[in-house]
Coordinates of C-alpha atoms and ligand atoms in Angstrom, one line a residue:
M27 CA 177.0 47.7 65.5
T28 CA 175.5 49.0 68.7
I29 CA 175.8 52.7 69.4
T30 CA 176.1 53.6 73.1
I31 CA 176.0 57.2 74.4
T32 CA 176.4 58.5 77.9
A33 CA 174.1 60.8 79.8
F34 CA 173.6 62.0 83.4
E35 CA 172.2 59.4 85.7
R36 CA 170.5 62.3 87.6
S37 CA 170.2 65.4 85.4
P38 CA 170.3 68.8 87.2
D39 CA 167.7 70.1 84.8
G40 CA 165.0 67.7 86.0
G41 CA 164.6 66.1 82.6
Q42 CA 164.3 69.2 80.4
G43 CA 166.8 67.9 77.9
M44 CA 169.3 70.8 78.5
A45 CA 172.3 68.6 78.8
R46 CA 174.3 68.0 75.7
D47 CA 173.3 64.3 75.3
M48 CA 170.0 65.7 74.0
R49 CA 171.6 66.9 70.7
V50 CA 173.2 63.5 70.2
R51 CA 169.9 61.7 70.9
W52 CA 168.1 64.0 68.5
A53 CA 170.7 63.4 65.8
L54 CA 170.4 59.6 66.2
E55 CA 166.6 59.9 66.0
E56 CA 166.7 62.0 62.9
V57 CA 168.8 59.4 61.0
G58 CA 166.9 56.5 62.5
Q59 CA 169.7 54.8 64.4
P60 CA 168.9 52.9 67.5
Y61 CA 171.2 53.5 70.5
D62 CA 171.8 52.5 74.1
V63 CA 172.3 55.0 76.9
R64 CA 174.7 54.4 79.7
L65 CA 173.8 56.6 82.6
L66 CA 176.6 58.0 84.8
S67 CA 176.7 59.5 88.2
F68 CA 178.9 62.6 88.7
K69 CA 181.3 60.4 90.6
A70 CA 181.5 57.8 87.8
M71 CA 182.2 60.5 85.2
K72 CA 185.5 61.3 86.9
E73 CA 186.6 57.7 87.3
P74 CA 189.3 56.0 85.1
A75 CA 186.8 54.0 83.0
H76 CA 185.0 57.1 81.8
L77 CA 188.1 59.3 81.6
A78 CA 189.5 56.8 79.1
L79 CA 186.5 57.7 76.9
H80 CA 186.3 61.4 77.8
P81 CA 189.5 63.3 78.8
F82 CA 187.5 65.9 80.6
G83 CA 185.2 63.5 82.5
Q84 CA 182.0 64.8 81.0
I85 CA 179.0 63.6 79.0
P86 CA 178.1 62.9 76.3
T87 CA 180.3 60.2 74.8
Y88 CA 179.6 58.0 71.8
E89 CA 180.8 54.4 71.3
E90 CA 180.4 52.3 68.2
G91 CA 182.5 49.2 67.9
D92 CA 186.1 50.3 68.5
L93 CA 185.3 54.0 67.9
A94 CA 184.9 56.2 71.0
L95 CA 184.1 59.9 70.6
F96 CA 183.5 62.9 72.9
E97 CA 182.4 66.5 72.2
S98 CA 178.7 66.7 71.3
G99 CA 179.5 68.7 68.1
A100 CA 182.0 66.1 66.9
I101 CA 179.5 63.4 67.7
V102 CA 176.7 65.0 65.8
F103 CA 179.0 65.7 62.9
H104 CA 180.1 62.0 62.8
I105 CA 176.4 60.9 62.8
A106 CA 175.6 63.4 60.1
E107 CA 178.5 62.2 57.9
R108 CA 177.7 58.5 58.3
H109 CA 174.0 58.7 57.8
A110 CA 171.8 60.5 55.3
G111 CA 169.4 63.2 56.4
L112 CA 171.5 65.7 58.4
L113 CA 173.9 67.2 55.8
P114 CA 173.2 68.2 52.2
D115 CA 174.8 66.2 49.4
D116 CA 175.8 69.3 47.4
P117 CA 179.4 70.0 48.5
N118 CA 179.0 73.8 48.9
A119 CA 175.7 73.4 50.8
R120 CA 177.4 70.8 53.0
A121 CA 180.3 73.2 53.7
R122 CA 177.9 75.9 54.6
A123 CA 175.9 73.6 56.9
I124 CA 179.2 72.6 58.6
T125 CA 180.1 76.3 59.0
W126 CA 176.8 76.9 60.8
M127 CA 177.5 73.9 63.1
F128 CA 180.7 75.7 64.1
A129 CA 178.9 79.0 64.4
A130 CA 176.3 77.5 66.7
L131 CA 178.9 76.0 69.1
N132 CA 181.7 78.7 68.9
T133 CA 179.9 81.9 68.3
V134 CA 176.3 81.6 69.6
E135 CA 176.7 79.1 72.4
S136 CA 179.7 80.8 74.1
P137 CA 178.0 83.8 75.6
I138 CA 175.0 81.7 76.5
V139 CA 177.2 79.3 78.5
D140 CA 178.9 82.4 80.1
R141 CA 175.4 83.3 81.4
E142 CA 174.8 79.9 82.8
V143 CA 178.2 79.7 84.5
A144 CA 177.8 83.2 86.0
E145 CA 174.4 82.2 87.3
Y146 CA 175.5 78.9 88.8
L147 CA 179.0 79.9 90.1
E148 CA 178.7 83.6 90.7
G149 CA 175.0 84.0 91.4
D150 CA 175.6 84.8 95.1
E151 CA 178.5 87.2 94.5
T152 CA 178.2 90.9 94.9
W153 CA 179.2 91.6 91.3
Y154 CA 176.7 89.2 89.7
E155 CA 173.9 91.7 89.2
Q156 CA 176.3 94.2 87.6
R157 CA 177.9 91.6 85.4
L158 CA 174.7 90.0 84.0
P159 CA 173.7 93.0 81.8
F160 CA 177.1 92.7 80.0
I161 CA 176.7 89.0 79.4
D162 CA 173.1 89.5 78.2
G163 CA 174.3 92.3 75.9
R164 CA 176.7 89.9 74.2
I165 CA 173.9 87.3 73.9
R166 CA 171.5 89.9 72.4
K167 CA 174.2 91.0 69.9
R168 CA 174.5 87.5 68.6
L169 CA 170.8 86.8 68.6
G170 CA 170.1 90.0 66.8
E171 CA 172.6 89.0 64.1
L172 CA 171.3 85.5 63.9
S173 CA 167.7 86.7 63.8
G174 CA 168.6 89.1 60.9
R175 CA 170.2 86.3 58.9
L176 CA 167.4 83.8 59.5
G177 CA 164.7 86.3 58.5
N178 CA 161.5 84.5 57.5
A179 CA 163.3 81.2 56.6
D180 CA 162.4 78.0 58.3
W181 CA 166.0 76.8 58.7
L182 CA 169.5 78.4 58.5
D183 CA 170.4 77.4 54.9
G184 CA 167.7 75.5 52.9
A185 CA 166.6 72.2 54.3
F186 CA 166.8 71.3 58.0
S187 CA 170.4 70.1 58.8
A188 CA 172.7 69.2 61.6
A189 CA 173.4 73.0 61.8
D190 CA 169.8 73.6 62.8
L191 CA 169.8 70.7 65.2
L192 CA 172.8 72.2 67.0
M193 CA 171.6 75.8 66.8
V194 CA 168.1 74.9 68.2
T195 CA 169.7 73.0 71.2
V196 CA 172.0 76.0 71.8
L197 CA 169.1 78.5 71.7
R198 CA 167.0 76.3 74.0
R199 CA 169.5 77.0 76.7
L200 CA 168.0 80.5 77.0
E201 CA 164.6 79.1 77.8
G202 CA 163.5 80.7 81.1
S203 CA 165.5 83.9 80.6
A204 CA 162.9 85.7 78.4
I205 CA 165.7 86.8 76.1
L206 CA 164.8 84.5 73.2
E207 CA 161.2 85.8 73.1
E208 CA 162.6 89.2 72.1
Y209 CA 163.4 87.6 68.7
P210 CA 160.1 86.1 67.5
N211 CA 161.6 84.5 64.4
L212 CA 164.2 82.7 66.7
S213 CA 161.4 81.6 69.1
G214 CA 159.5 80.2 66.1
Y215 CA 162.7 78.6 64.8
V216 CA 163.2 76.8 68.2
A217 CA 159.6 75.8 68.3
R218 CA 159.9 74.3 64.7
G219 CA 162.9 72.3 65.8
K220 CA 161.1 71.0 68.9
A221 CA 158.1 70.1 66.9
R222 CA 160.1 67.6 64.7
P223 CA 159.1 64.0 65.5
A224 CA 162.7 63.0 66.0
Y225 CA 163.1 65.8 68.6
R226 CA 160.0 64.6 70.4
R227 CA 161.3 61.0 70.4
A228 CA 164.7 62.0 71.7
F229 CA 163.1 64.2 74.4
D230 CA 160.7 61.5 75.5
A231 CA 163.5 58.9 75.5
Q232 CA 165.3 60.7 78.2
P233 CA 165.3 58.8 81.5
A234 CA 162.7 59.5 84.1
V235 CA 162.4 63.1 85.0
F236 CA 164.8 63.8 87.8
T237 CA 163.7 66.2 90.4
A238 CA 166.4 65.7 93.0
A239 CA 169.7 67.6 93.0
P240 CA 172.8 65.8 91.7
T241 CA 174.6 63.5 94.1
G242 CA 178.2 62.6 94.1
Ligands
LIG327 N1 182.0 70.8 74.9 C1 181.5 69.6 75.5 C2 180.4 69.0 74.5 O1 179.9 69.7 73.7 O2 180.2 67.8 74.6 C3 180.8 70.0 76.8 C4 180.3 68.8 77.6 C5 179.7 69.3 78.9 O3 179.7 70.4 79.3 N2 179.1 68.3 79.5 C6 178.4 68.6 80.8 C7 179.0 67.7 81.9 O4 179.3 66.5 81.7 C8 176.9 68.2 80.6 S1 176.1 69.2 79.4 N3 179.1 68.3 83.1 C9 179.7 67.6 84.2 C10 181.1 68.0 84.5 O5 181.7 68.7 83.8 O6 181.6 67.5 85.5 C11 176.1 70.8 80.3 C12 174.8 71.0 81.1 C13 174.6 70.3 82.2 C14 173.4 70.5 82.9 C15 172.4 71.3 82.4 N4 171.2 71.5 83.1 O7 170.9 70.8 84.0 O8 170.4 72.4 82.7 C16 172.7 71.9 81.2 C17 173.8 71.8 80.5

């Protein structure tokens, strides 16, 4: 059955793979599933046809036969459950990997998203410069804890899993801030993830690099 995902028609990041379709593409590449991509304008994302798939009018979505999913974490989890290669077979190791998937999205991504939102929406406000150190402090706390746990390991818990896939895409969102480089083992971890052939294929499969600002 054909898998179709949605992505930005014109990505604000200029093709750097920062939007959340990238984690879905990467998961599909890891498990060797071909997929189609439906590109959406910002206007189309808010129209009834897309809202029927995604209640919040966002990307990514995932369609396969009569199944339609939204939320990148749920989509990656679905892919990992249906196909070998992204979750361990051992039940306890599998439960730990799923725990790390939640940790990536709930605990580590949250302060990183706060930083992005502050930059985009409050960057011109008088309080922004004062607020940023507090947000960065919360990020550093999480990164310090994560760095301590990862130590010298290649991946979070044994072999590469969907947890690493999500965590790497979350940490990538700090690229350009210089914060990640304060934690060499985390920088190395992200580099290892990005060096995986499936990551490269997913990145390269993104549509043409968009340089223009989003329209409509
Ligand atoms: N929790 C949802 C999930 O994980 O799927 C969040 C989905 C989400 O935030 N989607 C964003 C979206 O559709 C795209 S990824 N935004 C449009 C809207 O809400 O109207 C967030 C994103 C967008 C762009 C960049 N970038 O250009 O760097 C990075 C991240």
